[in-house]
Amino acid sequence: MSTPAGTTAAIVGCGDVSLVHFEAIRALGIELVGVADVDPAGLARARQLAPDVLGFESHKELLAAVRPDVVHVTTPHDQHTQITLDLLAAGVNVIQEKPLANTLTAAHCIVEASQHTSARLGICLQNRYNNSAQALKQVLEDGELGDVLGAYASVVWTRTPDYYQAKPWRGRWQNAGGGLLINQALHTLDLLQWFLGEPTAVSGRAATLKYGDVIEVEDSATAMFTHPSTVVEGGITSTFVGSLTNTVHRPVEIEIYGTKGTATIADGLHLRFDDGRAKDLAERVVPSGGRSYWGMSHQALIEDFHGRLGDDEPFWIGAEQAMPSLRMLKEIYAQTWPDTSRHQ
Ligand SMILES: NC(=O)c1ccc[n+]([C@@H]2O[C@H](COP(=O)([O-])OP(=O)(O)OC[C@H]3O[C@@H](n4cnc5c(N)ncnc54)[C@H](O)[C@@H]3O)[C@@H](O)[C@H]2O)c1
């Protein structure tokens, strides 16, 4: 992967995850020509990271003053849609943080806009770039596991009230559009559907087990997804378990059961075949700025996006590819709270 000479970037939203984008832009030698944040504290943080860069109070001011090749949108969930729509309408390429949007309605607007612009859009579902995920995708495509019979996935992490109190949007339906599922487990739901196909049926429930006095959104969920299968009538199922109530972060686990063996992602990929063969693949080390539980591969996705700006075809993780995981989790909200708008 190579970054074309002359590529410039800007960042809108200078909070926690922006550190990873600042670091990736610096490491890849991309010129940072502007940053924007509605909060002066965000701009102050940006000035510490990039003292000479121009700072703006909104993406509109930034757009009027500088013309980056790519804008990285790293704002809260409900602040993705309008910013991304404005940038695409201005013909500016966008790398946008996950989720696609806080609601399905807003997400559809981004899909629609991305289909009617020459600008390119990439969504940060960077766990697809993890060594273990890429290798497992290849194992499945090569049929090494035989026919897939089922799968299991878990996201069992820890969160403290401080995490939500520091950034209250994370705990509110209106801003975040959900909790554990849309914010933390989204990557794992995306990998499940990338490996096994978008579910044809979802059966699930979400709940707030630990942090009900701090947040509105769920901190726990369980679900069964039915995925298409050419060999199992009615499809195969995956079981998902997630919670932010644990005392420590457990590694994200994804296990896929085939007629010839089992593949397990848990801090790397572990293949165990019924004929006795075994293969293990280590995960890459997380670069500075990132957190290992976010996935290791933000920088790889950012490098790939900038490096492919000249390609004819759209970026491979665009708005449409970010929809299945959002549909999966919104269906769990629909089944848990059918009389609310939480699933919209
Ligand atoms: N891909 C990943 O693994 C990963 C990891 C962490 C966070 N994220 C995502 O990154 C996004 C940001 O999360 P965070 O934890 O950094 O949030 P944060 O609250 O720490 O930072 C968001 C920043 O955006 C600014 N902001 C809000 N509205 C704005 C607007 N309209 N224009 C400009 N700036 C605005 C805020 O002032 C704040 O500085 C979320 O979508 C989150 O889900 C992704």
mmCIF file of C-alpha atoms and ligand atoms in Angstrom:
data_model
loop_
_atom_site.group_PDB
_atom_site.id
_atom_site.type_symbol
_atom_site.label_atom_id
_atom_site.label_comp_id
_atom_site.label_asym_id
_atom_site.label_seq_id
_atom_site.Cartn_x
_atom_site.Cartn_y
_atom_site.Cartn_z
ATOM 1 C CA MET A 1 0.000 0.000 0.000
ATOM 2 C CA SER A 2 1.330 3.449 -0.826
ATOM 3 C CA THR A 3 0.063 6.941 -0.140
ATOM 4 C CA PRO A 4 -0.040 9.180 -3.226
ATOM 5 C CA ALA A 5 2.289 12.163 -2.947
ATOM 6 C CA GLY A 6 0.381 15.366 -2.263
ATOM 7 C CA THR A 7 -2.483 13.790 -0.299
ATOM 8 C CA THR A 8 -3.840 16.193 2.315
ATOM 9 C CA ALA A 9 -6.242 15.535 5.193
ATOM 10 C CA ALA A 10 -8.320 17.282 7.841
ATOM 11 C CA ILE A 11 -9.984 15.994 11.007
ATOM 12 C CA VAL A 12 -13.469 16.990 12.220
ATOM 13 C CA GLY A 13 -14.013 16.061 15.886
ATOM 14 C CA CYS A 14 -10.884 16.115 18.065
ATOM 15 C CA GLY A 15 -11.848 13.734 20.895
ATOM 16 C CA ASP A 16 -10.585 10.334 22.033
ATOM 17 C CA VAL A 17 -10.552 8.409 18.768
ATOM 18 C CA SER A 18 -9.120 11.343 16.821
ATOM 19 C CA LEU A 19 -5.759 10.540 18.439
ATOM 20 C CA VAL A 20 -5.577 7.418 16.290
ATOM 21 C CA HIS A 21 -6.331 9.459 13.171
ATOM 22 C CA PHE A 22 -3.753 12.165 14.089
ATOM 23 C CA GLU A 23 -1.175 9.431 14.634
ATOM 24 C CA ALA A 24 -2.002 7.560 11.411
ATOM 25 C CA ILE A 25 -1.905 10.767 9.339
ATOM 26 C CA ARG A 26 1.485 11.648 10.850
ATOM 27 C CA ALA A 27 2.899 8.140 10.442
ATOM 28 C CA LEU A 28 1.785 7.916 6.811
ATOM 29 C CA GLY A 29 3.295 11.302 5.900
ATOM 30 C CA ILE A 30 -0.071 12.779 4.903
ATOM 31 C CA GLU A 31 -0.234 16.578 5.260
ATOM 32 C CA LEU A 32 -2.780 17.699 7.900
ATOM 33 C CA VAL A 33 -4.208 20.991 6.636
ATOM 34 C CA GLY A 34 -6.992 21.678 9.166
ATOM 35 C CA VAL A 35 -8.975 20.481 12.173
ATOM 36 C CA ALA A 36 -12.441 21.386 13.409
ATOM 37 C CA ASP A 37 -14.244 20.934 16.714
ATOM 38 C CA VAL A 38 -17.300 22.648 18.168
ATOM 39 C CA ASP A 39 -15.676 22.499 21.617
ATOM 40 C CA PRO A 40 -12.660 24.761 22.315
ATOM 41 C CA ALA A 41 -11.217 21.934 24.458
ATOM 42 C CA GLY A 42 -11.155 19.737 21.344
ATOM 43 C CA LEU A 43 -9.301 22.407 19.381
ATOM 44 C CA ALA A 44 -6.862 22.880 22.267
ATOM 45 C CA ARG A 45 -6.150 19.130 22.234
ATOM 46 C CA ALA A 46 -5.613 19.274 18.485
ATOM 47 C CA ARG A 47 -3.153 22.168 18.884
ATOM 48 C CA GLN A 48 -1.106 20.049 21.288
ATOM 49 C CA LEU A 49 -0.939 17.242 18.743
ATOM 50 C CA ALA A 50 -0.389 19.446 15.684
ATOM 51 C CA PRO A 51 0.662 22.945 16.839
ATOM 52 C CA ASP A 52 0.799 24.578 13.406
ATOM 53 C CA VAL A 53 -2.426 23.253 11.939
ATOM 54 C CA LEU A 54 -5.345 25.617 11.256
ATOM 55 C CA GLY A 55 -8.278 25.149 13.655
ATOM 56 C CA PHE A 56 -11.968 25.820 12.908
ATOM 57 C CA GLU A 57 -15.162 25.788 14.946
ATOM 58 C CA SER A 58 -17.122 23.790 12.374
ATOM 59 C CA HIS A 59 -16.647 21.581 9.350
ATOM 60 C CA LYS A 60 -18.300 24.292 7.222
ATOM 61 C CA GLU A 61 -15.694 26.875 8.223
ATOM 62 C CA LEU A 62 -12.978 24.331 7.572
ATOM 63 C CA LEU A 63 -14.381 23.534 4.123
ATOM 64 C CA ALA A 64 -14.601 27.208 3.212
ATOM 65 C CA ALA A 65 -10.952 27.792 4.131
ATOM 66 C CA VAL A 66 -9.080 24.640 3.128
ATOM 67 C CA ARG A 67 -9.707 21.956 0.545
ATOM 68 C CA PRO A 68 -8.326 18.662 1.893
ATOM 69 C CA ASP A 69 -8.248 15.553 -0.281
ATOM 70 C CA VAL A 70 -9.748 13.581 2.621
ATOM 71 C CA VAL A 71 -11.650 14.657 5.743
ATOM 72 C CA HIS A 72 -11.665 12.284 8.704
ATOM 73 C CA VAL A 73 -15.001 12.552 10.549
ATOM 74 C CA THR A 74 -14.489 11.513 14.185
ATOM 75 C CA THR A 75 -17.519 13.072 15.878
ATOM 76 C CA PRO A 76 -20.219 11.409 18.060
ATOM 77 C CA HIS A 77 -22.733 9.132 16.307
ATOM 78 C CA ASP A 78 -25.499 11.716 15.812
ATOM 79 C CA GLN A 79 -22.944 14.146 14.383
ATOM 80 C CA HIS A 80 -21.808 11.887 11.540
ATOM 81 C CA THR A 81 -24.638 12.294 9.074
ATOM 82 C CA GLN A 82 -24.858 16.020 8.363
ATOM 83 C CA ILE A 83 -21.086 16.445 8.297
ATOM 84 C CA THR A 84 -20.556 13.507 5.942
ATOM 85 C CA LEU A 85 -23.450 14.636 3.704
ATOM 86 C CA ASP A 86 -22.015 18.183 3.486
ATOM 87 C CA LEU A 87 -18.542 16.876 2.668
ATOM 88 C CA LEU A 88 -19.774 14.442 0.008
ATOM 89 C CA ALA A 89 -21.951 17.193 -1.511
ATOM 90 C CA ALA A 90 -18.830 19.364 -1.734
ATOM 91 C CA GLY A 91 -17.034 16.529 -3.546
ATOM 92 C CA VAL A 92 -14.630 15.863 -0.641
ATOM 93 C CA ASN A 93 -13.541 12.303 0.159
ATOM 94 C CA VAL A 94 -14.512 11.130 3.650
ATOM 95 C CA ILE A 95 -13.194 8.594 6.140
ATOM 96 C CA GLN A 96 -15.959 8.410 8.716
ATOM 97 C CA GLU A 97 -15.859 6.706 12.083
ATOM 98 C CA LYS A 98 -18.323 3.919 12.810
ATOM 99 C CA PRO A 99 -21.255 3.499 13.130
ATOM 100 C CA LEU A 100 -22.575 4.733 9.798
ATOM 101 C CA ALA A 101 -25.151 6.765 11.778
ATOM 102 C CA ASN A 102 -27.132 6.701 15.022
ATOM 103 C CA THR A 103 -30.374 5.799 13.201
ATOM 104 C CA LEU A 104 -31.215 3.651 10.174
ATOM 105 C CA THR A 105 -33.016 6.619 8.617
ATOM 106 C CA ALA A 106 -29.879 8.765 8.789
ATOM 107 C CA ALA A 107 -27.764 5.851 7.579
ATOM 108 C CA HIS A 108 -29.975 5.491 4.486
ATOM 109 C CA CYS A 109 -29.359 9.188 3.702
ATOM 110 C CA ILE A 110 -25.599 8.549 3.690
ATOM 111 C CA VAL A 111 -26.002 5.459 1.486
ATOM 112 C CA GLU A 112 -28.075 7.495 -0.971
ATOM 113 C CA ALA A 113 -25.616 10.412 -0.989
ATOM 114 C CA SER A 114 -22.640 8.105 -1.453
ATOM 115 C CA GLN A 115 -24.282 6.654 -4.579
ATOM 116 C CA HIS A 116 -24.617 10.088 -6.185
ATOM 117 C CA THR A 117 -21.190 11.620 -5.743
ATOM 118 C CA SER A 118 -17.762 11.151 -7.242
ATOM 119 C CA ALA A 119 -16.288 11.600 -3.744
ATOM 120 C CA ARG A 120 -15.240 8.429 -1.944
ATOM 121 C CA LEU A 121 -16.500 7.311 1.466
ATOM 122 C CA GLY A 122 -14.846 4.838 3.832
ATOM 123 C CA ILE A 123 -16.275 3.736 7.172
ATOM 124 C CA CYS A 124 -13.882 2.774 10.005
ATOM 125 C CA LEU A 125 -14.780 -0.879 10.386
ATOM 126 C CA GLN A 126 -11.057 -1.422 10.755
ATOM 127 C CA ASN A 127 -11.274 -4.841 12.389
ATOM 128 C CA ARG A 128 -11.696 -6.269 8.890
ATOM 129 C CA TYR A 129 -7.986 -5.359 8.476
ATOM 130 C CA ASN A 130 -6.883 -7.362 11.537
ATOM 131 C CA ASN A 131 -4.463 -10.134 10.531
ATOM 132 C CA SER A 132 -6.738 -12.706 12.139
ATOM 133 C CA ALA A 133 -9.873 -11.450 10.353
ATOM 134 C CA GLN A 134 -8.186 -11.291 6.944
ATOM 135 C CA ALA A 135 -6.735 -14.787 7.395
ATOM 136 C CA LEU A 136 -10.058 -16.275 8.552
ATOM 137 C CA LYS A 137 -11.867 -14.713 5.600
ATOM 138 C CA GLN A 138 -9.358 -16.443 3.299
ATOM 139 C CA VAL A 139 -9.713 -19.782 5.150
ATOM 140 C CA LEU A 140 -13.491 -19.604 4.668
ATOM 141 C CA GLU A 141 -13.213 -18.630 1.001
ATOM 142 C CA ASP A 142 -10.769 -21.494 0.396
ATOM 143 C CA GLY A 143 -13.141 -23.959 2.097
ATOM 144 C CA GLU A 144 -10.413 -25.108 4.524
ATOM 145 C CA LEU A 145 -12.973 -25.559 7.330
ATOM 146 C CA GLY A 146 -15.302 -27.522 5.078
ATOM 147 C CA ASP A 147 -18.970 -26.571 5.251
ATOM 148 C CA VAL A 148 -19.726 -24.014 7.963
ATOM 149 C CA LEU A 149 -22.160 -25.363 10.569
ATOM 150 C CA GLY A 150 -22.393 -22.470 13.029
ATOM 151 C CA ALA A 151 -20.566 -19.738 14.936
ATOM 152 C CA TYR A 152 -20.183 -18.008 18.284
ATOM 153 C CA ALA A 153 -19.032 -14.483 19.097
ATOM 154 C CA SER A 154 -18.557 -12.524 22.302
ATOM 155 C CA VAL A 155 -17.632 -9.015 23.363
ATOM 156 C CA VAL A 156 -17.213 -9.042 27.147
ATOM 157 C CA TRP A 157 -15.499 -5.881 28.301
ATOM 158 C CA THR A 158 -15.437 -3.499 31.189
ATOM 159 C CA ARG A 159 -16.646 0.091 31.372
ATOM 160 C CA THR A 160 -16.796 2.458 34.344
ATOM 161 C CA PRO A 161 -19.280 5.260 35.001
ATOM 162 C CA ASP A 162 -16.438 7.730 34.217
ATOM 163 C CA TYR A 163 -16.414 6.567 30.609
ATOM 164 C CA TYR A 164 -19.992 7.778 30.193
ATOM 165 C CA GLN A 165 -19.801 10.767 32.535
ATOM 166 C CA ALA A 166 -16.795 12.167 30.634
ATOM 167 C CA LYS A 167 -18.723 12.031 27.322
ATOM 168 C CA PRO A 168 -22.453 11.906 28.161
ATOM 169 C CA TRP A 169 -23.478 11.430 24.494
ATOM 170 C CA ARG A 170 -22.252 7.833 24.807
ATOM 171 C CA GLY A 171 -25.068 6.970 27.210
ATOM 172 C CA ARG A 172 -27.959 8.696 25.434
ATOM 173 C CA TRP A 173 -30.288 7.143 22.868
ATOM 174 C CA GLN A 174 -30.718 10.423 21.017
ATOM 175 C CA ASN A 175 -26.981 10.913 20.489
ATOM 176 C CA ALA A 176 -25.479 7.432 20.389
ATOM 177 C CA GLY A 177 -28.447 5.488 18.997
ATOM 178 C CA GLY A 178 -27.635 2.614 21.358
ATOM 179 C CA GLY A 179 -24.952 1.369 23.722
ATOM 180 C CA LEU A 180 -22.880 -1.830 23.735
ATOM 181 C CA LEU A 181 -24.218 -3.021 20.378
ATOM 182 C CA ILE A 182 -23.794 0.140 18.289
ATOM 183 C CA ASN A 183 -20.688 1.435 20.029
ATOM 184 C CA GLN A 184 -18.536 -1.506 21.123
ATOM 185 C CA ALA A 185 -19.875 -4.731 19.552
ATOM 186 C CA LEU A 186 -20.513 -3.236 16.108
ATOM 187 C CA HIS A 187 -17.123 -4.413 14.814
ATOM 188 C CA THR A 188 -17.834 -7.983 15.895
ATOM 189 C CA LEU A 189 -21.313 -7.974 14.345
ATOM 190 C CA ASP A 190 -19.710 -6.619 11.168
ATOM 191 C CA LEU A 191 -17.130 -9.424 11.146
ATOM 192 C CA LEU A 192 -19.824 -12.065 11.757
ATOM 193 C CA GLN A 193 -21.803 -10.892 8.745
ATOM 194 C CA TRP A 194 -18.629 -10.423 6.643
ATOM 195 C CA PHE A 195 -17.606 -14.036 7.349
ATOM 196 C CA LEU A 196 -21.036 -15.691 7.196
ATOM 197 C CA GLY A 197 -23.294 -13.368 5.184
ATOM 198 C CA GLU A 198 -25.904 -10.872 6.350
ATOM 199 C CA PRO A 199 -28.413 -12.607 8.636
ATOM 200 C CA THR A 200 -31.767 -13.571 7.191
ATOM 201 C CA ALA A 201 -33.222 -13.623 10.717
ATOM 202 C CA VAL A 202 -32.328 -12.074 14.073
ATOM 203 C CA SER A 203 -33.586 -13.037 17.509
ATOM 204 C CA GLY A 204 -32.154 -10.980 20.347
ATOM 205 C CA ARG A 205 -32.590 -8.884 23.464
ATOM 206 C CA ALA A 206 -30.663 -6.011 24.990
ATOM 207 C CA ALA A 207 -30.638 -4.812 28.611
ATOM 208 C CA THR A 208 -29.023 -2.325 30.940
ATOM 209 C CA LEU A 209 -27.766 -4.559 33.741
ATOM 210 C CA LYS A 210 -25.148 -2.477 35.534
ATOM 211 C CA TYR A 211 -25.194 1.180 34.563
ATOM 212 C CA GLY A 212 -28.897 2.016 34.651
ATOM 213 C CA ASP A 213 -28.279 4.942 36.987
ATOM 214 C CA VAL A 214 -25.695 6.430 34.591
ATOM 215 C CA ILE A 215 -26.902 5.639 31.055
ATOM 216 C CA GLU A 216 -30.126 5.189 29.075
ATOM 217 C CA VAL A 217 -28.640 2.760 26.530
ATOM 218 C CA GLU A 218 -27.927 -0.971 26.913
ATOM 219 C CA ASP A 219 -24.745 -2.361 28.465
ATOM 220 C CA SER A 220 -25.512 -6.014 27.636
ATOM 221 C CA ALA A 221 -27.150 -8.084 24.883
ATOM 222 C CA THR A 222 -27.536 -11.583 23.542
ATOM 223 C CA ALA A 223 -28.685 -12.690 20.107
ATOM 224 C CA MET A 224 -28.985 -15.539 17.645
ATOM 225 C CA PHE A 225 -28.467 -14.727 13.967
ATOM 226 C CA THR A 226 -29.453 -16.991 11.082
ATOM 227 C CA HIS A 227 -27.045 -16.780 8.142
ATOM 228 C CA PRO A 228 -27.573 -18.139 4.637
ATOM 229 C CA SER A 229 -26.164 -21.594 3.902
ATOM 230 C CA THR A 230 -25.965 -23.667 0.749
ATOM 231 C CA VAL A 231 -25.737 -26.934 2.718
ATOM 232 C CA VAL A 232 -27.826 -26.510 5.888
ATOM 233 C CA GLU A 233 -31.522 -26.147 5.240
ATOM 234 C CA GLY A 234 -32.910 -23.008 6.815
ATOM 235 C CA GLY A 235 -29.450 -21.565 7.289
ATOM 236 C CA ILE A 236 -26.787 -21.740 10.008
ATOM 237 C CA THR A 237 -26.891 -19.840 13.279
ATOM 238 C CA SER A 238 -24.399 -17.738 15.180
ATOM 239 C CA THR A 239 -24.749 -17.020 18.889
ATOM 240 C CA PHE A 240 -23.692 -13.597 20.152
ATOM 241 C CA VAL A 241 -23.070 -12.641 23.793
ATOM 242 C CA GLY A 242 -22.005 -9.148 24.826
ATOM 243 C CA SER A 243 -21.632 -7.184 28.027
ATOM 244 C CA LEU A 244 -19.773 -4.195 29.410
ATOM 245 C CA THR A 245 -20.374 -5.355 32.993
ATOM 246 C CA ASN A 246 -17.243 -7.491 33.325
ATOM 247 C CA THR A 247 -14.388 -6.634 35.706
ATOM 248 C CA VAL A 248 -11.765 -6.820 32.936
ATOM 249 C CA HIS A 249 -11.599 -6.711 29.140
ATOM 250 C CA ARG A 250 -11.752 -10.223 27.739
ATOM 251 C CA PRO A 251 -10.458 -10.654 24.192
ATOM 252 C CA VAL A 252 -13.163 -10.471 21.538
ATOM 253 C CA GLU A 253 -13.943 -14.040 20.513
ATOM 254 C CA ILE A 254 -15.284 -15.308 17.211
ATOM 255 C CA GLU A 255 -15.463 -19.048 16.677
ATOM 256 C CA ILE A 256 -16.581 -20.741 13.466
ATOM 257 C CA TYR A 257 -17.419 -24.445 13.363
ATOM 258 C CA GLY A 258 -16.942 -26.355 10.116
ATOM 259 C CA THR A 259 -17.179 -29.960 8.995
ATOM 260 C CA LYS A 260 -13.346 -30.120 8.867
ATOM 261 C CA GLY A 261 -12.396 -28.085 11.941
ATOM 262 C CA THR A 262 -12.845 -24.998 14.074
ATOM 263 C CA ALA A 263 -11.437 -21.496 13.698
ATOM 264 C CA THR A 264 -11.145 -19.279 16.762
ATOM 265 C CA ILE A 265 -10.271 -15.599 16.834
ATOM 266 C CA ALA A 266 -9.154 -14.593 20.347
ATOM 267 C CA ASP A 267 -5.939 -12.547 20.420
ATOM 268 C CA GLY A 268 -4.940 -13.999 17.048
ATOM 269 C CA LEU A 269 -6.359 -16.769 14.879
ATOM 270 C CA HIS A 270 -6.260 -20.405 15.968
ATOM 271 C CA LEU A 271 -7.195 -23.151 13.510
ATOM 272 C CA ARG A 272 -7.805 -26.687 14.733
ATOM 273 C CA PHE A 273 -8.541 -29.278 12.073
ATOM 274 C CA ASP A 274 -10.206 -32.645 12.688
ATOM 275 C CA ASP A 275 -7.245 -34.415 11.015
ATOM 276 C CA GLY A 276 -4.945 -33.150 13.795
ATOM 277 C CA ARG A 277 -3.395 -30.165 11.999
ATOM 278 C CA ALA A 278 -3.199 -26.856 13.860
ATOM 279 C CA LYS A 279 -2.253 -23.340 12.750
ATOM 280 C CA ASP A 280 -1.878 -20.199 14.858
ATOM 281 C CA LEU A 281 -1.495 -16.637 13.604
ATOM 282 C CA ALA A 282 -0.550 -13.772 15.926
ATOM 283 C CA GLU A 283 -2.411 -10.468 15.735
ATOM 284 C CA ARG A 284 -0.461 -7.320 14.868
ATOM 285 C CA VAL A 285 0.637 -5.065 17.719
ATOM 286 C CA VAL A 286 -1.545 -1.988 18.199
ATOM 287 C CA PRO A 287 0.276 1.201 17.075
ATOM 288 C CA SER A 288 0.564 4.083 19.523
ATOM 289 C CA GLY A 289 -2.590 6.152 19.946
ATOM 290 C CA GLY A 290 -4.871 3.146 19.634
ATOM 291 C CA ARG A 291 -6.276 0.774 22.226
ATOM 292 C CA SER A 292 -5.979 -2.927 21.574
ATOM 293 C CA TYR A 293 -9.671 -3.580 22.239
ATOM 294 C CA TRP A 294 -10.575 -1.120 19.429
ATOM 295 C CA GLY A 295 -8.866 -3.473 16.991
ATOM 296 C CA MET A 296 -5.364 -3.163 15.673
ATOM 297 C CA SER A 297 -5.968 -1.824 12.271
ATOM 298 C CA HIS A 298 -7.108 1.811 12.109
ATOM 299 C CA GLN A 299 -3.834 2.810 10.484
ATOM 300 C CA ALA A 300 -4.086 0.021 7.899
ATOM 301 C CA LEU A 301 -7.577 1.156 6.884
ATOM 302 C CA ILE A 302 -6.562 4.825 6.720
ATOM 303 C CA GLU A 303 -3.472 3.972 4.646
ATOM 304 C CA ASP A 304 -5.531 1.803 2.302
ATOM 305 C CA PHE A 305 -8.188 4.531 1.849
ATOM 306 C CA HIS A 306 -5.655 7.276 1.066
ATOM 307 C CA GLY A 307 -3.681 4.905 -1.163
ATOM 308 C CA ARG A 308 -6.752 4.027 -3.240
ATOM 309 C CA LEU A 309 -8.023 7.545 -3.894
ATOM 310 C CA GLY A 310 -7.225 7.131 -7.594
ATOM 311 C CA ASP A 311 -9.129 3.828 -7.966
ATOM 312 C CA ASP A 312 -12.203 3.686 -10.206
ATOM 313 C CA GLU A 313 -14.311 1.506 -7.923
ATOM 314 C CA PRO A 314 -15.672 2.752 -4.555
ATOM 315 C CA PHE A 315 -13.784 2.008 -1.335
ATOM 316 C CA TRP A 316 -14.607 -1.548 -0.267
ATOM 317 C CA ILE A 317 -16.030 -0.574 3.166
ATOM 318 C CA GLY A 318 -18.431 2.203 2.218
ATOM 319 C CA ALA A 319 -21.912 3.141 3.393
ATOM 320 C CA GLU A 320 -23.666 0.081 1.925
ATOM 321 C CA GLN A 321 -21.151 -2.297 3.504
ATOM 322 C CA ALA A 322 -21.693 -0.600 6.892
ATOM 323 C CA MET A 323 -25.462 -1.182 6.802
ATOM 324 C CA PRO A 324 -25.761 -4.919 7.680
ATOM 325 C CA SER A 325 -24.276 -4.613 11.187
ATOM 326 C CA LEU A 326 -26.503 -1.585 11.848
ATOM 327 C CA ARG A 327 -29.568 -3.534 10.664
ATOM 328 C CA MET A 328 -28.591 -6.483 12.912
ATOM 329 C CA LEU A 329 -28.398 -4.414 16.076
ATOM 330 C CA LYS A 330 -31.415 -2.238 15.319
ATOM 331 C CA GLU A 331 -33.458 -5.431 14.947
ATOM 332 C CA ILE A 332 -32.371 -6.435 18.471
ATOM 333 C CA TYR A 333 -33.579 -3.022 19.703
ATOM 334 C CA ALA A 334 -36.867 -3.515 17.822
ATOM 335 C CA GLN A 335 -37.435 -6.855 19.569
ATOM 336 C CA THR A 336 -36.439 -5.495 22.989
ATOM 337 C CA TRP A 337 -38.312 -2.191 22.855
ATOM 338 C CA PRO A 338 -40.978 -2.616 20.151
ATOM 339 C CA ASP A 339 -42.976 0.423 21.268
ATOM 340 C CA THR A 340 -40.119 2.911 21.019
ATOM 341 C CA SER A 341 -38.218 4.593 18.191
ATOM 342 C CA ARG A 342 -34.898 3.046 19.308
ATOM 343 C CA HIS A 343 -34.791 0.752 16.299
ATOM 344 C CA GLN A 344 -35.233 3.520 13.722
HETATM 345 N N1 LIG B 1 -13.321 2.555 15.081
HETATM 346 C C1 LIG B 1 -13.168 2.390 16.398
HETATM 347 O O1 LIG B 1 -12.697 1.373 16.869
HETATM 348 C C2 LIG B 1 -13.598 3.496 17.318
HETATM 349 C C3 LIG B 1 -13.086 3.587 18.615
HETATM 350 C C4 LIG B 1 -13.526 4.634 19.433
HETATM 351 C C5 LIG B 1 -14.469 5.529 18.967
HETATM 352 N N2 LIG B 1 -14.952 5.387 17.698
HETATM 353 C C6 LIG B 1 -15.982 6.301 17.163
HETATM 354 O O2 LIG B 1 -15.412 7.594 17.016
HETATM 355 C C7 LIG B 1 -16.427 8.572 17.191
HETATM 356 C C8 LIG B 1 -15.988 9.546 18.264
HETATM 357 O O3 LIG B 1 -15.824 8.865 19.477
HETATM 358 P P1 LIG B 1 -14.939 9.488 20.653
HETATM 359 O O4 LIG B 1 -14.926 8.479 21.718
HETATM 360 O O5 LIG B 1 -13.666 10.001 20.098
HETATM 361 O O6 LIG B 1 -15.870 10.726 21.075
HETATM 362 P P2 LIG B 1 -15.410 12.035 21.874
HETATM 363 O O7 LIG B 1 -16.622 12.568 22.527
HETATM 364 O O8 LIG B 1 -14.205 11.734 22.696
HETATM 365 O O9 LIG B 1 -14.951 13.032 20.701
HETATM 366 C C9 LIG B 1 -15.838 13.610 19.783
HETATM 367 C C10 LIG B 1 -15.352 15.020 19.459
HETATM 368 O O10 LIG B 1 -16.210 15.549 18.426
HETATM 369 C C11 LIG B 1 -16.518 16.900 18.758
HETATM 370 N N3 LIG B 1 -17.764 17.276 18.083
HETATM 371 C C12 LIG B 1 -19.045 16.983 18.444
HETATM 372 N N4 LIG B 1 -19.914 17.460 17.532
HETATM 373 C C13 LIG B 1 -19.168 18.057 16.566
HETATM 374 C C14 LIG B 1 -19.493 18.729 15.354
HETATM 375 N N5 LIG B 1 -20.760 18.850 14.936
HETATM 376 N N6 LIG B 1 -18.481 19.234 14.613
HETATM 377 C C15 LIG B 1 -17.182 19.116 15.021
HETATM 378 N N7 LIG B 1 -16.818 18.476 16.157
HETATM 379 C C16 LIG B 1 -17.791 17.954 16.916
HETATM 380 C C17 LIG B 1 -16.607 16.913 20.273
HETATM 381 O O11 LIG B 1 -16.469 18.213 20.799
HETATM 382 C C18 LIG B 1 -15.454 15.987 20.648
HETATM 383 O O12 LIG B 1 -14.218 16.700 20.792
HETATM 384 C C19 LIG B 1 -17.700 7.803 17.512
HETATM 385 O O13 LIG B 1 -18.420 7.598 16.320
HETATM 386 C C20 LIG B 1 -17.187 6.472 18.045
HETATM 387 O O14 LIG B 1 -18.090 5.392 17.891
HETATM 388 C C21 LIG B 1 -14.533 4.412 16.876
#
